[in-house]
Amino acid sequence: MIKSIHIAAKDLRSEFRTKQMLNSMFIFSLLVIVIFSIALGELLSQPDIIENLAPGILWIAFVFAGTLGLSRAFGSEMDNGCLEGLKLCPVDRGAIYTGKTISSAVVMVLVELLTIPVFVVLFNYEISGFAGLALVIFLGTLGFVVVGTLLSALTVNTRAREIMLPILLLPLIIPILIPTVMATGKLLADGDISTIYTELRLLLVYDLVFFAVGHLVFEFTIQE
């Protein structure tokens, strides 16, 4: 685990030095929120309709921005010629996968933390139940990143990796998007965490199963 944290810290230091991906992901997420707020401008005064649309809009922004970030999780290593060095490191390949998952999750959560206030302002929304919402966003983001990191490693050697990643990723994250959006909608409506126990169990099981699978098969995904 210590080696995974070192790999994640290396990635985060590199990212925070330039903030290239963080800025790109936030701007992309911001654009999605702004476009939806303009398109639904006439409906913003109708809370019932916005309550039904808001969870989907929020997670569309998160997923699009997250996909953009995941495409660079291993792409930057490949472009800088560091992927071979990373594979030659005397660490278990699973540690590399865990480290990459941690760094991608941290960047995505930061983008989400920046996006939510913009969403609240533009949609004139009042969010209650912050603890429950934070838990759902964390579990949903973790599941998304767990699968996305594995597929990013799988597609990094392909010629059209920016296209292949979303094609492979989006069908696989549907099982986690459904309970995530449903739980987000319930929390935004009444803020009662007791109404989302089923969704939380599904998210937890999904995260654990796909993390275990990713950890086991990662070694084969980065082989030539």
CSV table of C-alpha atoms in Angstrom, one decimal:
chain,number,residue,atom,x,y,z
A,1,MET,CA,0.0,0.0,0.0
A,2,ILE,CA,2.9,2.3,0.8
A,3,LYS,CA,4.2,1.8,-2.8
A,4,SER,CA,0.8,2.6,-4.2
A,5,ILE,CA,0.7,5.9,-2.2
A,6,HIS,CA,4.2,6.8,-3.5
A,7,ILE,CA,3.0,6.2,-7.1
A,8,ALA,CA,-0.2,8.3,-6.5
A,9,ALA,CA,1.9,11.0,-4.9
A,10,LYS,CA,4.2,11.1,-7.9
A,11,ASP,CA,1.2,11.5,-10.2
A,12,LEU,CA,-0.4,14.2,-8.1
A,13,ARG,CA,2.8,16.2,-7.8
A,14,SER,CA,3.2,16.1,-11.5
A,15,GLU,CA,-0.5,17.1,-12.0
A,16,PHE,CA,-0.5,19.9,-9.5
A,17,ARG,CA,2.8,21.3,-10.9
A,18,THR,CA,1.0,22.1,-14.2
A,19,LYS,CA,-2.7,21.7,-13.3
A,20,GLN,CA,-3.2,20.9,-17.0
A,21,MET,CA,-5.7,18.0,-16.6
A,22,LEU,CA,-7.4,19.5,-13.5
A,23,ASN,CA,-8.1,22.7,-15.4
A,24,SER,CA,-9.2,20.9,-18.5
A,25,MET,CA,-11.6,18.6,-16.5
A,26,PHE,CA,-13.1,21.5,-14.5
A,27,ILE,CA,-13.6,23.6,-17.7
A,28,PHE,CA,-15.2,20.7,-19.4
A,29,SER,CA,-17.5,20.0,-16.4
A,30,LEU,CA,-18.3,23.7,-16.1
A,31,LEU,CA,-19.3,23.9,-19.8
A,32,VAL,CA,-21.7,21.0,-19.4
A,33,ILE,CA,-23.4,22.6,-16.4
A,34,VAL,CA,-23.6,26.0,-18.1
A,35,ILE,CA,-25.0,24.6,-21.3
A,36,PHE,CA,-27.7,22.6,-19.4
A,37,SER,CA,-28.6,25.7,-17.3
A,38,ILE,CA,-29.0,27.8,-20.5
A,39,ALA,CA,-31.0,25.0,-22.2
A,40,LEU,CA,-33.3,24.5,-19.2
A,41,GLY,CA,-33.5,28.2,-18.3
A,42,GLU,CA,-37.3,28.3,-18.5
A,43,LEU,CA,-37.6,25.3,-16.2
A,44,LEU,CA,-35.3,26.6,-13.4
A,45,SER,CA,-38.3,28.2,-11.7
A,46,GLN,CA,-40.0,24.8,-11.5
A,47,PRO,CA,-38.3,22.9,-8.6
A,48,ASP,CA,-40.2,19.6,-9.2
A,49,ILE,CA,-38.8,19.3,-12.8
A,50,ILE,CA,-35.3,20.4,-11.8
A,51,GLU,CA,-35.2,17.8,-9.0
A,52,ASN,CA,-35.8,15.1,-11.5
A,53,LEU,CA,-33.2,16.4,-14.0
A,54,ALA,CA,-30.5,17.6,-11.6
A,55,PRO,CA,-28.9,14.2,-10.7
A,56,GLY,CA,-28.5,13.2,-14.3
A,57,ILE,CA,-27.0,16.6,-15.3
A,58,LEU,CA,-24.6,16.5,-12.4
A,59,TRP,CA,-23.4,13.0,-13.2
A,60,ILE,CA,-23.2,13.7,-17.0
A,61,ALA,CA,-20.7,16.5,-16.1
A,62,PHE,CA,-18.8,14.2,-13.7
A,63,VAL,CA,-18.6,11.3,-16.2
A,64,PHE,CA,-17.5,13.4,-19.2
A,65,ALA,CA,-14.9,15.2,-17.2
A,66,GLY,CA,-13.7,12.0,-15.6
A,67,THR,CA,-13.4,10.2,-18.9
A,68,LEU,CA,-11.2,13.1,-20.1
A,69,GLY,CA,-9.0,12.7,-17.1
A,70,LEU,CA,-8.8,8.9,-17.3
A,71,SER,CA,-7.6,9.1,-20.9
A,72,ARG,CA,-4.4,10.8,-19.6
A,73,ALA,CA,-3.9,8.4,-16.6
A,74,PHE,CA,-1.5,6.3,-18.7
A,75,GLY,CA,-1.4,8.5,-21.8
A,76,SER,CA,0.9,11.0,-20.2
A,77,GLU,CA,3.3,8.2,-19.1
A,78,MET,CA,3.3,6.9,-22.7
A,79,ASP,CA,3.9,10.3,-24.2
A,80,ASN,CA,6.7,11.1,-21.8
A,81,GLY,CA,8.3,7.7,-22.3
A,82,CYS,CA,7.8,6.8,-18.6
A,83,LEU,CA,5.5,3.8,-19.0
A,84,GLU,CA,8.4,1.4,-19.6
A,85,GLY,CA,10.2,2.8,-16.5
A,86,LEU,CA,7.0,2.4,-14.5
A,87,LYS,CA,6.7,-1.2,-15.6
A,88,LEU,CA,10.4,-1.8,-14.7
A,89,CYS,CA,9.8,-0.6,-11.1
A,90,PRO,CA,10.4,-3.3,-8.6
A,91,VAL,CA,6.8,-3.2,-7.4
A,92,ASP,CA,3.9,-5.5,-7.8
A,93,ARG,CA,1.8,-4.4,-10.9
A,94,GLY,CA,-1.2,-4.3,-8.6
A,95,ALA,CA,0.5,-1.5,-6.7
A,96,ILE,CA,0.8,0.5,-9.9
A,97,TYR,CA,-2.9,0.0,-10.5
A,98,THR,CA,-3.9,1.0,-7.0
A,99,GLY,CA,-1.6,4.1,-7.1
A,100,LYS,CA,-3.1,5.2,-10.5
A,101,THR,CA,-6.6,4.6,-9.1
A,102,ILE,CA,-5.9,6.8,-6.1
A,103,SER,CA,-4.4,9.7,-8.1
A,104,SER,CA,-7.2,9.6,-10.6
A,105,ALA,CA,-9.9,9.5,-7.9
A,106,VAL,CA,-8.3,12.5,-6.0
A,107,VAL,CA,-8.2,14.6,-9.2
A,108,MET,CA,-11.8,13.7,-10.1
A,109,VAL,CA,-13.1,14.4,-6.6
A,110,LEU,CA,-11.4,17.8,-6.7
A,111,VAL,CA,-13.2,18.6,-10.0
A,112,GLU,CA,-16.5,17.5,-8.4
A,113,LEU,CA,-15.9,19.7,-5.4
A,114,LEU,CA,-15.3,22.7,-7.7
A,115,THR,CA,-18.3,21.8,-9.9
A,116,ILE,CA,-21.0,21.4,-7.2
A,117,PRO,CA,-21.0,25.1,-6.1
A,118,VAL,CA,-21.3,26.2,-9.7
A,119,PHE,CA,-24.2,23.8,-10.1
A,120,VAL,CA,-25.9,25.1,-7.0
A,121,VAL,CA,-25.6,28.7,-8.2
A,122,LEU,CA,-26.7,28.2,-11.8
A,123,PHE,CA,-29.6,25.9,-10.9
A,124,ASN,CA,-30.7,27.9,-7.9
A,125,TYR,CA,-30.5,24.7,-5.9
A,126,GLU,CA,-30.4,24.1,-2.1
A,127,ILE,CA,-28.6,20.9,-1.2
A,128,SER,CA,-29.3,19.2,2.1
A,129,GLY,CA,-27.8,16.0,3.4
A,130,PHE,CA,-24.2,16.8,2.6
A,131,ALA,CA,-22.8,13.8,4.4
A,132,GLY,CA,-24.9,11.3,2.4
A,133,LEU,CA,-24.3,13.1,-0.9
A,134,ALA,CA,-20.5,13.1,-0.2
A,135,LEU,CA,-20.6,9.4,0.5
A,136,VAL,CA,-22.6,8.7,-2.8
A,137,ILE,CA,-20.3,10.8,-4.8
A,138,PHE,CA,-17.2,9.2,-3.3
A,139,LEU,CA,-18.5,5.6,-3.9
A,140,GLY,CA,-19.7,6.5,-7.4
A,141,THR,CA,-16.5,8.2,-8.3
A,142,LEU,CA,-14.4,5.3,-6.9
A,143,GLY,CA,-16.4,2.8,-9.0
A,144,PHE,CA,-16.0,4.9,-12.1
A,145,VAL,CA,-12.2,5.3,-11.6
A,146,VAL,CA,-11.6,1.7,-10.7
A,147,VAL,CA,-13.0,0.6,-14.0
A,148,GLY,CA,-11.7,3.5,-16.0
A,149,THR,CA,-8.1,3.1,-14.7
A,150,LEU,CA,-8.1,-0.5,-15.9
A,151,LEU,CA,-9.4,0.4,-19.3
A,152,SER,CA,-7.1,3.3,-19.6
A,153,ALA,CA,-4.2,0.9,-19.2
A,154,LEU,CA,-5.8,-1.5,-21.7
A,155,THR,CA,-6.2,1.1,-24.4
A,156,VAL,CA,-3.0,3.1,-23.9
A,157,ASN,CA,-1.2,1.2,-26.6
A,158,THR,CA,-3.9,1.5,-29.2
A,159,ARG,CA,-3.7,4.1,-31.9
A,160,ALA,CA,-7.2,5.6,-31.2
A,161,ARG,CA,-7.0,5.4,-27.4
A,162,GLU,CA,-9.1,8.6,-26.9
A,163,ILE,CA,-11.9,7.0,-28.8
A,164,MET,CA,-11.6,3.5,-27.5
A,165,LEU,CA,-11.7,4.4,-23.9
A,166,PRO,CA,-15.2,5.9,-23.8
A,167,ILE,CA,-16.5,3.2,-26.1
A,168,LEU,CA,-15.3,0.5,-23.6
A,169,LEU,CA,-15.9,2.5,-20.5
A,170,LEU,CA,-19.5,3.7,-20.8
A,171,PRO,CA,-21.2,0.3,-21.1
A,172,LEU,CA,-19.3,-1.0,-18.1
A,173,ILE,CA,-20.2,1.9,-15.8
A,174,ILE,CA,-23.9,1.7,-16.4
A,175,PRO,CA,-24.4,-0.6,-13.4
A,176,ILE,CA,-22.8,2.0,-11.1
A,177,LEU,CA,-24.4,5.0,-12.8
A,178,ILE,CA,-27.9,3.8,-12.2
A,179,PRO,CA,-27.7,3.4,-8.3
A,180,THR,CA,-25.5,6.5,-8.2
A,181,VAL,CA,-27.9,8.8,-10.0
A,182,MET,CA,-30.9,7.3,-8.1
A,183,ALA,CA,-29.2,7.8,-4.8
A,184,THR,CA,-28.2,11.4,-5.7
A,185,GLY,CA,-31.7,12.2,-6.8
A,186,LYS,CA,-33.2,10.9,-3.5
A,187,LEU,CA,-30.6,12.9,-1.4
A,188,LEU,CA,-31.2,16.1,-3.4
A,189,ALA,CA,-34.9,15.7,-2.9
A,190,ASP,CA,-35.0,15.1,0.9
A,191,GLY,CA,-31.5,14.6,2.2
A,192,ASP,CA,-32.4,11.4,4.1
A,193,ILE,CA,-29.6,8.9,3.9
A,194,SER,CA,-31.9,6.1,5.2
A,195,THR,CA,-33.7,6.0,1.9
A,196,ILE,CA,-30.5,5.0,-0.1
A,197,TYR,CA,-29.3,2.0,1.8
A,198,THR,CA,-30.0,-0.3,-1.2
A,199,GLU,CA,-28.1,2.0,-3.6
A,200,LEU,CA,-25.2,2.3,-1.1
A,201,ARG,CA,-24.9,-1.5,-0.9
A,202,LEU,CA,-24.8,-1.8,-4.7
A,203,LEU,CA,-22.2,0.8,-5.0
A,204,LEU,CA,-20.0,-0.8,-2.3
A,205,VAL,CA,-20.3,-4.2,-3.9
A,206,TYR,CA,-19.5,-2.9,-7.3
A,207,ASP,CA,-16.5,-1.0,-6.1
A,208,LEU,CA,-15.1,-4.0,-4.2
A,209,VAL,CA,-15.7,-6.5,-7.0
A,210,PHE,CA,-14.2,-4.4,-9.8
A,211,PHE,CA,-11.3,-3.2,-7.7
A,212,ALA,CA,-10.4,-6.9,-7.0
A,213,VAL,CA,-10.8,-7.8,-10.6
A,214,GLY,CA,-8.7,-4.8,-11.8
A,215,HIS,CA,-6.0,-5.6,-9.2
A,216,LEU,CA,-5.8,-9.2,-10.5
A,217,VAL,CA,-5.8,-8.6,-14.2
A,218,PHE,CA,-3.9,-5.3,-14.4
A,219,GLU,CA,-0.6,-7.1,-14.9
A,220,PHE,CA,-1.9,-8.6,-18.2
A,221,THR,CA,-3.4,-5.3,-19.5
A,222,ILE,CA,-0.1,-3.5,-19.6
A,223,GLN,CA,1.9,-6.2,-21.3
A,224,GLU,CA,2.9,-5.6,-24.8
